[in-house]
Short mmCIF file of C-alpha atoms in Angstrom, two decimals:
data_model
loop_
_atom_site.label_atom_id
_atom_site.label_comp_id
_atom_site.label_asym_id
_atom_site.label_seq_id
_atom_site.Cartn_x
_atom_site.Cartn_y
_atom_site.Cartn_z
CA UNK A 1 -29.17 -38.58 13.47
CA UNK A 2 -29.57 -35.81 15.78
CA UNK A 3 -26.62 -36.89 18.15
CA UNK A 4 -24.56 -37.46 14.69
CA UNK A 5 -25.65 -33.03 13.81
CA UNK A 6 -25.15 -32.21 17.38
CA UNK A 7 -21.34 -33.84 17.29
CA UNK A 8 -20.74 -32.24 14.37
CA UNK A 9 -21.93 -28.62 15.75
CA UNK A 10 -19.31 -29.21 18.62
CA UNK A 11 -16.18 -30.12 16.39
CA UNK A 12 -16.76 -27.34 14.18
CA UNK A 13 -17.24 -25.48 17.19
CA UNK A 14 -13.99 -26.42 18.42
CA UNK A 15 -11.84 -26.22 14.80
CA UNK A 16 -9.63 -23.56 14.38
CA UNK A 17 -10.02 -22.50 10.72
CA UNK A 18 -7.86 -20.46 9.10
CA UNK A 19 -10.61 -18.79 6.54
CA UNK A 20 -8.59 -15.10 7.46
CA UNK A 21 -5.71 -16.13 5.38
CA UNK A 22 -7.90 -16.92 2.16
CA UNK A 23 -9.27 -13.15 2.70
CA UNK A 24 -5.68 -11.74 3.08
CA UNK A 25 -4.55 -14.12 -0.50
CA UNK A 26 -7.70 -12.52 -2.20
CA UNK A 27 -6.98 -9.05 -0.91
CA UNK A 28 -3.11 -9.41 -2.08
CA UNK A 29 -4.60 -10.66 -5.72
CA UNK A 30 -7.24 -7.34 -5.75
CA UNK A 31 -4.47 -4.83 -5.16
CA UNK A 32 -2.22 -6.34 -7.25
CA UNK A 33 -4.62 -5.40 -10.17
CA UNK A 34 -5.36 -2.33 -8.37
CA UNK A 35 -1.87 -1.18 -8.69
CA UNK A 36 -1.15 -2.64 -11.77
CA UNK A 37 -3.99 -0.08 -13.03
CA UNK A 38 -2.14 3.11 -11.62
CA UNK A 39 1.57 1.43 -12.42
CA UNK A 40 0.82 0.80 -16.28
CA UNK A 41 0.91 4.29 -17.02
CA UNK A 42 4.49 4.36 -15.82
CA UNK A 43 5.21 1.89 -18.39
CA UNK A 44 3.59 3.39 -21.50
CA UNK A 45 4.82 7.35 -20.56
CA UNK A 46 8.19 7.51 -22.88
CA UNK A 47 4.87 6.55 -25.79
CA UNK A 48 2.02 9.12 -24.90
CA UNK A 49 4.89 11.75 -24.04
CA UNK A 50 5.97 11.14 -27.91
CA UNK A 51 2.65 10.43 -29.30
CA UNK A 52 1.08 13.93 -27.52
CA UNK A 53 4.31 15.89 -27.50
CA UNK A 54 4.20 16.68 -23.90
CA UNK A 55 6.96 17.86 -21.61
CA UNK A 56 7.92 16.15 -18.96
CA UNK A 57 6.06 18.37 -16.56
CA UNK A 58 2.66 17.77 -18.40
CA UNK A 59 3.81 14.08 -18.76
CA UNK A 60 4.09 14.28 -14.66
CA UNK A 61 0.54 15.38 -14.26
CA UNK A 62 -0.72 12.09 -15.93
CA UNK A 63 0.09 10.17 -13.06
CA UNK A 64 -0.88 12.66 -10.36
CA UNK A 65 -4.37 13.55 -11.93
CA UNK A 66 -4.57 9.84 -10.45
CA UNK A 67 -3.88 10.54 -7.42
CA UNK A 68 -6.22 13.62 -6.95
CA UNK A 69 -9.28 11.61 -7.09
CA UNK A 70 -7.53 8.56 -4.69
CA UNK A 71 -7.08 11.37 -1.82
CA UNK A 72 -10.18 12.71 -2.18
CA UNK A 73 -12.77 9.85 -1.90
CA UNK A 74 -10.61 7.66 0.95
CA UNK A 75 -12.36 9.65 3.74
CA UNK A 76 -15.79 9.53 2.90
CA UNK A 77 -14.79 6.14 2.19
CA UNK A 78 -13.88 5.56 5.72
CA UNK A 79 -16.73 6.90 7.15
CA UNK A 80 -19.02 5.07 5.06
CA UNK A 81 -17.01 1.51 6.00
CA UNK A 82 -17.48 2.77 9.76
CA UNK A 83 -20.91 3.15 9.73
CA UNK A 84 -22.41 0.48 6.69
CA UNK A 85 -19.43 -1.62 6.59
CA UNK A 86 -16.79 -2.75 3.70
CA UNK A 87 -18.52 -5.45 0.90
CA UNK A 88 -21.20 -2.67 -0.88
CA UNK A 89 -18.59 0.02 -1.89
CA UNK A 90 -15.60 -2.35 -2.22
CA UNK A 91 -17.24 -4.41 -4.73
CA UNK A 92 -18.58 -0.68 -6.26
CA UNK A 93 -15.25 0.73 -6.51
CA UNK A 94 -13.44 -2.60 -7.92
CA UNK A 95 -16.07 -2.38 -11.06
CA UNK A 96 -15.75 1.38 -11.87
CA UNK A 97 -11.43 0.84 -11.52
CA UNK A 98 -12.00 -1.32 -14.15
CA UNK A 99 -14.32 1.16 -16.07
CA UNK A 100 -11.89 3.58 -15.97
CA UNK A 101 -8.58 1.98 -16.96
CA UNK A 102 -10.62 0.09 -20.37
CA UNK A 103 -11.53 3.67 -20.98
CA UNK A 104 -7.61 5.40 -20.69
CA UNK A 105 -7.55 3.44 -23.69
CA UNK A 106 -10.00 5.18 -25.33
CA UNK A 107 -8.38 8.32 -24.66
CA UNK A 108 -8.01 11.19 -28.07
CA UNK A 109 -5.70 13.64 -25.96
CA UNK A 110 -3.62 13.91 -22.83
CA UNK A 111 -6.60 16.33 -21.60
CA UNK A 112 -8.53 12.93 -22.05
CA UNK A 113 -6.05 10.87 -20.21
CA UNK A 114 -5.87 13.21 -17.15
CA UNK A 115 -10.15 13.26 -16.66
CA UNK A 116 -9.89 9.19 -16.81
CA UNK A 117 -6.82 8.91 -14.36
CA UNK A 118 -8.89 11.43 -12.00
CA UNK A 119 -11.74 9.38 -12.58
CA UNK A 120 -9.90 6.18 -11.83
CA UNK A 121 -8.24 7.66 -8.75
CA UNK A 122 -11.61 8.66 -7.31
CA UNK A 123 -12.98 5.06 -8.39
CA UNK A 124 -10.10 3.02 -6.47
CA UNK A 125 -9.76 5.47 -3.28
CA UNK A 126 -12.05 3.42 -1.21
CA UNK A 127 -10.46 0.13 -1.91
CA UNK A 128 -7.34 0.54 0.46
CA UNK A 129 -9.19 2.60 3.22
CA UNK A 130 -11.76 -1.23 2.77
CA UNK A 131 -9.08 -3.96 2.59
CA UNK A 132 -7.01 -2.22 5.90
CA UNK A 133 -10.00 -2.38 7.54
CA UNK A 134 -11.19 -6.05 7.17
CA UNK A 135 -7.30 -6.64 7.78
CA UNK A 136 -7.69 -4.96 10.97
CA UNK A 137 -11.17 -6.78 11.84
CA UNK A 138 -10.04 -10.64 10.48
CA UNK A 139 -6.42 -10.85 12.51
CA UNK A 140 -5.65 -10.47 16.17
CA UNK A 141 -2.97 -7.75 17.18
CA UNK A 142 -0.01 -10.18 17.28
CA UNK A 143 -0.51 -11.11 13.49
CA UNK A 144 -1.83 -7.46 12.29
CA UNK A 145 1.92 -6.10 11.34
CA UNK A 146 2.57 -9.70 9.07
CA UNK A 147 -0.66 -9.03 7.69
CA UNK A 148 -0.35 -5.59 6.87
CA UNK A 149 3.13 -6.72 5.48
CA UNK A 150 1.84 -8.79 3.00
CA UNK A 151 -1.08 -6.72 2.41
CA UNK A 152 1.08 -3.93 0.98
CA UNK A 153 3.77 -6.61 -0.64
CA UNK A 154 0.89 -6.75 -3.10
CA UNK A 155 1.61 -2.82 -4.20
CA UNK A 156 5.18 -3.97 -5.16
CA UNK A 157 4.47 -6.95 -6.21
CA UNK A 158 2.18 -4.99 -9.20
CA UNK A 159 4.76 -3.17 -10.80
CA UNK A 160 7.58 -6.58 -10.62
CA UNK A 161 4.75 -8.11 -13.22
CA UNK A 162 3.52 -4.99 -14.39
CA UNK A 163 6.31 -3.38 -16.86
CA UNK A 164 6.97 -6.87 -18.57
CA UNK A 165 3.38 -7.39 -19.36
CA UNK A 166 2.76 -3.96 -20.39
CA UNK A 167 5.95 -3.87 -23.08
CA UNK A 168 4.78 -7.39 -24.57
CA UNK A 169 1.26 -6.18 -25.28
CA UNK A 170 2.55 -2.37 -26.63
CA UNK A 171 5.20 -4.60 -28.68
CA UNK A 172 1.92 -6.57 -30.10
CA UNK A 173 -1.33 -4.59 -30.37
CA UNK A 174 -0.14 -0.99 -29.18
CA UNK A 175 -0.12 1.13 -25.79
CA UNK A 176 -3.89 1.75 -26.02
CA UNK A 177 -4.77 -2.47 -25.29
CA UNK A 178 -2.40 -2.15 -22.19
CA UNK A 179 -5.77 -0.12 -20.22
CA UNK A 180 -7.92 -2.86 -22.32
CA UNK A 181 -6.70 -6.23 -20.94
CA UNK A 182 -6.15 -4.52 -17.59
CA UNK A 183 -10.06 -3.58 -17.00
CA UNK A 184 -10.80 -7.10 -17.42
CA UNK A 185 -10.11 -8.81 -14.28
CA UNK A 186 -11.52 -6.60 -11.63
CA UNK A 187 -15.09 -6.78 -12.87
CA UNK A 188 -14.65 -10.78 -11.68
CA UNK A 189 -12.71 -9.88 -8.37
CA UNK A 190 -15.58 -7.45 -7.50
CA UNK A 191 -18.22 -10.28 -7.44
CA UNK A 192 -15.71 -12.99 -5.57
CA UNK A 193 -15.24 -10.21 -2.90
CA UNK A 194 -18.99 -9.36 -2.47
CA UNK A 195 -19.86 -13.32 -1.50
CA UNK A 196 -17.00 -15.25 -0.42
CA UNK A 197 -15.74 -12.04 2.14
CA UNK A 198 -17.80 -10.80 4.95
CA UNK A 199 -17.37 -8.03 7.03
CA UNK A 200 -16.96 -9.48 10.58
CA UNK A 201 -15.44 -13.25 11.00
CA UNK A 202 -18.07 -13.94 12.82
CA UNK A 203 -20.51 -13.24 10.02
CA UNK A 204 -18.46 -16.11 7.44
CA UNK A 205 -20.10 -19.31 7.03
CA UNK A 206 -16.32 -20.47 6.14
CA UNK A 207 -14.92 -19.55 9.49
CA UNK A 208 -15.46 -21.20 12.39
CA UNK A 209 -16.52 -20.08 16.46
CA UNK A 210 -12.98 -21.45 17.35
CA UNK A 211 -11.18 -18.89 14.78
CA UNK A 212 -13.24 -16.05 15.41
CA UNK A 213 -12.49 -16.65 18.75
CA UNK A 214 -8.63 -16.65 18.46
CA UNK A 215 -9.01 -13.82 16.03
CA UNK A 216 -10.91 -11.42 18.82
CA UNK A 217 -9.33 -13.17 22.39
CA UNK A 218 -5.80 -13.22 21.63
CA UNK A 219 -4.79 -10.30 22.59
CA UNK A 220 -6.41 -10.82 26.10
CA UNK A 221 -4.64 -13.81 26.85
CA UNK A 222 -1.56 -12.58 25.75
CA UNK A 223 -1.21 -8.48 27.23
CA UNK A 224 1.30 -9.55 30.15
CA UNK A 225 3.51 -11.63 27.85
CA UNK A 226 3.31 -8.79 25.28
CA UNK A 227 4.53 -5.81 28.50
CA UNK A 228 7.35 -7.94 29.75
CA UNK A 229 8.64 -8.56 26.49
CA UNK A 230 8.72 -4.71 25.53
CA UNK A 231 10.83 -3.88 28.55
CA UNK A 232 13.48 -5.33 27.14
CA UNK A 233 14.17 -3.14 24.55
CA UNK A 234 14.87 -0.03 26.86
CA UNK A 235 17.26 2.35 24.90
CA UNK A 236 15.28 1.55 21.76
CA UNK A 237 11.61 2.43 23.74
CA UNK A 238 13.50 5.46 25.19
CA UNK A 239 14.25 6.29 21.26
CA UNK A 240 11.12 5.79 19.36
CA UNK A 241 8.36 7.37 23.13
CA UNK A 242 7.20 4.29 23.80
CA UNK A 243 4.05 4.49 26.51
CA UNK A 244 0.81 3.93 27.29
CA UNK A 245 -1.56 6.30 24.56
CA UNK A 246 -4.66 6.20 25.35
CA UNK A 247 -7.30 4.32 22.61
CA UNK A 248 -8.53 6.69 20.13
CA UNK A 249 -12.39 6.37 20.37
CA UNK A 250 -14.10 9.05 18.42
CA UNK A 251 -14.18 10.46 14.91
CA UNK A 252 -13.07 14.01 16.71
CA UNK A 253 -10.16 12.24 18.67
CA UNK A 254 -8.77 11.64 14.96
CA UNK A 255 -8.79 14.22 13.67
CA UNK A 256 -6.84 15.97 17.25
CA UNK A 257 -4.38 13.36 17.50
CA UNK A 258 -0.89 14.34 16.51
CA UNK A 259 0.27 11.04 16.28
CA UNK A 260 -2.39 10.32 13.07
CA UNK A 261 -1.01 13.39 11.95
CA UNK A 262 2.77 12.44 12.06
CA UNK A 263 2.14 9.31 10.92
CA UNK A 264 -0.22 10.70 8.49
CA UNK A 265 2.92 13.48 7.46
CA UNK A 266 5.35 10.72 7.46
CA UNK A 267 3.49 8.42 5.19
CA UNK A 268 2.86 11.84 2.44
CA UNK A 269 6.77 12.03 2.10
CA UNK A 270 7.59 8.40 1.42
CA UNK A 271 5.09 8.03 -0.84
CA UNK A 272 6.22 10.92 -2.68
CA UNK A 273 9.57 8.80 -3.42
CA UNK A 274 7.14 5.68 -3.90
CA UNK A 275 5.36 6.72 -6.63
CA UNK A 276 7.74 9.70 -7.90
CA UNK A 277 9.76 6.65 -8.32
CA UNK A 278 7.13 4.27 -9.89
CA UNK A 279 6.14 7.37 -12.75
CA UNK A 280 9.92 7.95 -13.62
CA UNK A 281 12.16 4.98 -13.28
CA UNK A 282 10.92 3.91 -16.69
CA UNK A 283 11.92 6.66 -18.80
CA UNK A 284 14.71 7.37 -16.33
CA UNK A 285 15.70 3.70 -17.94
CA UNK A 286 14.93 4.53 -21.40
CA UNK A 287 15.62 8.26 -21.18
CA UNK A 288 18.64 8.50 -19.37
CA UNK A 289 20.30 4.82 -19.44
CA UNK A 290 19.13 4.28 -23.20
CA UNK A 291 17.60 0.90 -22.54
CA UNK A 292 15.60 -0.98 -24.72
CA UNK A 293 12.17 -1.14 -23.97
CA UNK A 294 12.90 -4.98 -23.20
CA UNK A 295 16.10 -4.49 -21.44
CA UNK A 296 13.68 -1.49 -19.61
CA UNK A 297 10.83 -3.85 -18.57
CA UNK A 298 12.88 -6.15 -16.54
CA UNK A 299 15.41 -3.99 -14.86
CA UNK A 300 12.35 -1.07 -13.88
CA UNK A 301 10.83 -4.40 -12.29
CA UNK A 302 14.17 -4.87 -9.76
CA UNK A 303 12.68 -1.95 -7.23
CA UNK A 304 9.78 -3.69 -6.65
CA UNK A 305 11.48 -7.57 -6.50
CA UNK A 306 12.97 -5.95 -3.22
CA UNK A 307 10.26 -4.24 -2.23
CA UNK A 308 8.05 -7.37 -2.22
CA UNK A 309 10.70 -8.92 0.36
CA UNK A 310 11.12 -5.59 2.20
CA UNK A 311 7.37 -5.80 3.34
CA UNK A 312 7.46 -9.65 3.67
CA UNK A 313 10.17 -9.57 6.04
CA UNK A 314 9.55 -5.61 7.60
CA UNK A 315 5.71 -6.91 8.92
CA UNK A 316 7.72 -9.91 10.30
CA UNK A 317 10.45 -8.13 12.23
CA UNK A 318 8.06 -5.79 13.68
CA UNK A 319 6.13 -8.59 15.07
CA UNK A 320 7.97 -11.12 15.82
CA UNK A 321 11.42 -9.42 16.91
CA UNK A 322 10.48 -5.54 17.91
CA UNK A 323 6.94 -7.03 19.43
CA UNK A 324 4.84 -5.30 17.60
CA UNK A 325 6.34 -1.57 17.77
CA UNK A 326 5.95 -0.13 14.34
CA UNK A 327 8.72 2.75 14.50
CA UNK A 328 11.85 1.04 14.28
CA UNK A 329 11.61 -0.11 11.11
CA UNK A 330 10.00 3.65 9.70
CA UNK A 331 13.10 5.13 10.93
CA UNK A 332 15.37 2.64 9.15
CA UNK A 333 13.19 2.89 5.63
CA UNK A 334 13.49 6.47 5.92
CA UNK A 335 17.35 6.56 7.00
CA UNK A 336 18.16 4.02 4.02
CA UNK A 337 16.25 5.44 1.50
CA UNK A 338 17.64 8.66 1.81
CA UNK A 339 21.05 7.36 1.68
CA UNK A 340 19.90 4.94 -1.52
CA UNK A 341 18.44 8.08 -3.46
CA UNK A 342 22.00 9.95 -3.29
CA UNK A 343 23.93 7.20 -4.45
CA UNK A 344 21.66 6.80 -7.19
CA UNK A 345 22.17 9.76 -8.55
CA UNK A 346 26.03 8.46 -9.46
CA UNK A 347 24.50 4.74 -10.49
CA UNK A 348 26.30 2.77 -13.23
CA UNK A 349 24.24 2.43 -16.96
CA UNK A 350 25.32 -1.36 -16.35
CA UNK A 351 22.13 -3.37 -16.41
CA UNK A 352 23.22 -5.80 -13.98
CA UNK A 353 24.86 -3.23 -11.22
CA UNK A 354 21.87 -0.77 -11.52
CA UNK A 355 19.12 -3.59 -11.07
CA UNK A 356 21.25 -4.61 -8.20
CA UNK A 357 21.28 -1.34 -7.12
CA UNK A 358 17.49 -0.39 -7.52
CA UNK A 359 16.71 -3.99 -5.66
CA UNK A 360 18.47 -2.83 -2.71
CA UNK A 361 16.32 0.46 -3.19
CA UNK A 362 13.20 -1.33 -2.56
CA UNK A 363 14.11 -3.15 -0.21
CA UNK A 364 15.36 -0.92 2.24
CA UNK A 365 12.48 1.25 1.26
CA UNK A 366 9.24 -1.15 2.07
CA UNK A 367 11.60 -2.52 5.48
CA UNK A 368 9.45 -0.67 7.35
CA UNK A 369 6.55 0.84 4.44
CA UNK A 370 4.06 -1.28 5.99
CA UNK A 371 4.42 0.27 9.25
CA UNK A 372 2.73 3.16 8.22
CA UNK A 373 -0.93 1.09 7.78
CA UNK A 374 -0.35 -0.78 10.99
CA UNK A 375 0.82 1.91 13.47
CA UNK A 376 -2.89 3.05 13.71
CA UNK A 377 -4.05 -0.17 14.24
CA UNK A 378 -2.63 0.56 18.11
CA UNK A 379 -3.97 3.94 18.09
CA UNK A 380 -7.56 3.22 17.75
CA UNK A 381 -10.24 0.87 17.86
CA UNK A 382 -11.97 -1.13 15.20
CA UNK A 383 -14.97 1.74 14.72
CA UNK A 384 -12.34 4.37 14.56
CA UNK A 385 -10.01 2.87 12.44
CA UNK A 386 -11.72 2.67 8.86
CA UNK A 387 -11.46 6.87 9.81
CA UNK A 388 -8.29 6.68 10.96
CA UNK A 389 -6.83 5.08 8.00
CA UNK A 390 -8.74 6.96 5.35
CA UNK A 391 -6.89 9.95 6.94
CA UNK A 392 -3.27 8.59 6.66
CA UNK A 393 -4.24 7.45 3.16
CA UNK A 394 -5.85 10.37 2.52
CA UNK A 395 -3.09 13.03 3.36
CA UNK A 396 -0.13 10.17 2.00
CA UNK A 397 -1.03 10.19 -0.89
CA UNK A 398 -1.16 14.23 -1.23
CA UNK A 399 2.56 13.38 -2.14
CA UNK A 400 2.17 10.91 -4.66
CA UNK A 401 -0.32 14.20 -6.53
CA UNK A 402 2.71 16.14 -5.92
CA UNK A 403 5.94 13.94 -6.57
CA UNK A 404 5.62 13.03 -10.03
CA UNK A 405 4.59 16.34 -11.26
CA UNK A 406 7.45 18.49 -9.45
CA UNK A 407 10.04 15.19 -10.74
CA UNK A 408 8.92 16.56 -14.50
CA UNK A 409 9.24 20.17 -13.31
CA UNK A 410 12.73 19.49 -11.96
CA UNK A 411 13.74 17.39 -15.36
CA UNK A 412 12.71 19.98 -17.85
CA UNK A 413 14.40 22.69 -15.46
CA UNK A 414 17.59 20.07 -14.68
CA UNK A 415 18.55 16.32 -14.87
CA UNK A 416 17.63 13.15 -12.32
CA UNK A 417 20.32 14.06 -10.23
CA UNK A 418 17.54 16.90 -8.85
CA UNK A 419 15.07 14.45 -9.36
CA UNK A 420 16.55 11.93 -6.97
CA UNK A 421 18.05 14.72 -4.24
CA UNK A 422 14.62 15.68 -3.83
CA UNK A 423 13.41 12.26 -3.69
CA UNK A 424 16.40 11.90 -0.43
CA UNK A 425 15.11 14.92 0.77
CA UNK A 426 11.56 13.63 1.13
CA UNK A 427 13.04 10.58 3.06
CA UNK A 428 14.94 12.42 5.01
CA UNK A 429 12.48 14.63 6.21
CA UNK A 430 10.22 11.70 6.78
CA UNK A 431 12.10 10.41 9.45
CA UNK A 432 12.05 13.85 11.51
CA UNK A 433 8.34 13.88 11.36
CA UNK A 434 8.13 9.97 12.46
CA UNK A 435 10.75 10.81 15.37
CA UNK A 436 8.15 13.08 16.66
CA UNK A 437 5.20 10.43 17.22
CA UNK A 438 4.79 8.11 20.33
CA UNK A 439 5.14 4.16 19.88
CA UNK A 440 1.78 2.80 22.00
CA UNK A 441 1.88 -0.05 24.39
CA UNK A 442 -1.25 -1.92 23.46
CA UNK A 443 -4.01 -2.00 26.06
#
């Protein structure tokens, strides 16, 4: 009996489990919900603008009061995950996002609306600053941009599902039971996260000494491999300052470090497009197109359709075929989608073209969106990076409190031609400030 437990002890001991994917699978299904909760609002505007008479301006600020409270709380957020860990708050923060969207439908006035998106915004800010983290902590370096990849497919993937779902329950019960059935399923995530994930791999009873092994040792085994194969790509390193950086391993090297900055600065003005875009293509649809709500649901969903594969396949190029350099694919998002957000402001009211159109939009937008969450991951270490992230987060999504807001100011002053030349402006600005930042050779 005790030479049958002992040979047990040593295969498991010598399995390689792969326990990390399940976490990544039940972080993808968490921020699905979690942006499904800031995306429905997109969906049920052209209603509540009607229903409260607001201007488009006012009808902006609904979906930025959001975003106030998400910048605010991601970096306390980070330093709390650096010093206690992730499980605790993320399982917090999943209940009270689900608190907060049941209670948008409660809502008597826009004033109302605004307090519970700020609330909901300060309620989900930990949750990405948490789930980059245990990303960066569960996968070795050489899977860390396919990871991130997917990680943030799960933001697009939202709003595919999202505007679909949301007409068929407005078409049945009303816009106030979209925030209803939406609360529901993170109060069930929260308590799967807070016993089936741990912090560290090493602290999982469902992963083994072999994968926690691979997981922390890879990179090791693997440096020369990873330095020959970069010095092969020597007009693009010349291009995007590839070197040796130095690990980032204090709170105060953070906040000096210009490269979290640019990256941080970067992030801000594509996410201004992101979400500028996921407020207003739905009464951009309905508004300017004269969809049906139907006809609205599925085409709003064709951005995010190619955004889903622009992640998938941007976290693979980046590690498989660039080796893990994170610029090349920022500076082609940003290049693209400034070219994408001209052209649409000349796009055909043919269903079929503009879907086509708006697919190609997403797709060429999220090539290289994920980027953004892994480029720290080379900057810092795994104590600094929970800070690190919470700062790009932090600062990124000052856009997203801006962008929608300044979109209605520019409708009720103009049209969506203004609407999308600022949106190309943001892009194209965004790829001068990543230009700027070094590309780091791993140590």
């Amino acid at each position: 009996m005790l030479l049958t437990a002992k040979r047990h002890k040593i295969q498991r001991a010598e399995t390689v489990t792969r326990y990390r994917w399940f976490v990544l699978a039940f972080i993808f299904v968490i921020y699905t919900l979690s942006y499904g909760d800031r995306a429905n609002i997109g969906v049920v505007l052209p209603v509540i603008k009607a229903e409260f008479q607001l201007s488009n301006f006012e009808a902006g600020s609904l979906a930025s009061f959001f975003f106030v409270g998400y910048a605010l709380t991601q970096i306390p957020a980070g330093f709390w995950y650096s010093l206690f860990g992730v499980k605790k708050l993320m399982a917090l923060s999943m209940i009270m996002v689900s608190v907060f969207t049941g209670l948008i439908g409660t809502s008597g006035s826009a004033f109302m609306i605004k307090m519970y998106r700020l609330g909901l915004g300060l309620a989900e800010g930990p949750t990405p600053v948490g789930m980059a983290a245990t990303i960066n902590t569960w996968f070795p370096p050489k899977e860390k941009g396919i990871a991130s990849g997917i990680y943030l497919a799960a933001a697009k993937f939202a709003p595919v599902i999202v505007p679909p779902i949301c007409v068929a329950i407005m078409q049945s019960y009303g816009w106030r039971y979209v925030f209803y059935w939406f609360a529901l399923p993170g109060i069930i995530l929260a308590a799967g996260w807070y016993f089936l994930i741990k912090d560290r791999p090493e602290e999982s009873p469902f992963c083994s000494p072999g994968e926690v092994d691979y997981i922390k040792n890879t990179a090791v085994a693997n440096q020369q491999k990873e330095i020959q194969q970069k010095k092969s790509f020597l007009w693009l390193d010349k291009l995007i300052h590839l070197k040796h950086v130095s690990k980032i391993e204090t709170n105060a090297q953070i906040f000096c470090s210009w490269n979290i900055w640019g990256n941080t600065f970067g992030y801000c003005l594509m996410l201004s497009v992101v979400n500028g875009i996921l407020t207003w293509i739905p009464s951009y649809l309905v508004n300017e197109k004269h969809f049906s709500f139907i006809k609205m649901g599925f085409v709003a969903s064709a951005p995010w359709i190619g955004a889903v594969l622009g992640n998938l396949i941007g976290g693979w190029i980046a590690d498989k075929i660039f080796d893990k350099r994170r610029k090349p694919l920022m500076l082609v998002s940003t290049l693209s989608t400034a070219i994408m957000m001209l052209l649409l402001i000349n796009s055909p009211a043919d269903a079929r073209l503009l879907g086509i159109m708006l697919f190609f939009t997403g797709f060429l937008l999220n090539l290289g969106f994920s980027a953004f969450t892994a480029y720290p991951m080379g900057l810092t270490t795994k104590k600094t990076f929970p800070i690190a992230i919470a700062v790009v987060n932090s600062g990124g999504h000052l856009g997203s409190v801006f962008s929608p807001m300044f979109a209605g100011f520019l409708l009720d002053k103009f049209n969506y031609g203004a609407v999308f030349s600022f949106f190309a402006l943001c892009a194209a600005l965004s790829l001068l400030v990543i230009l700027t930042v070094d590309e780091p050779i791993q140590e």
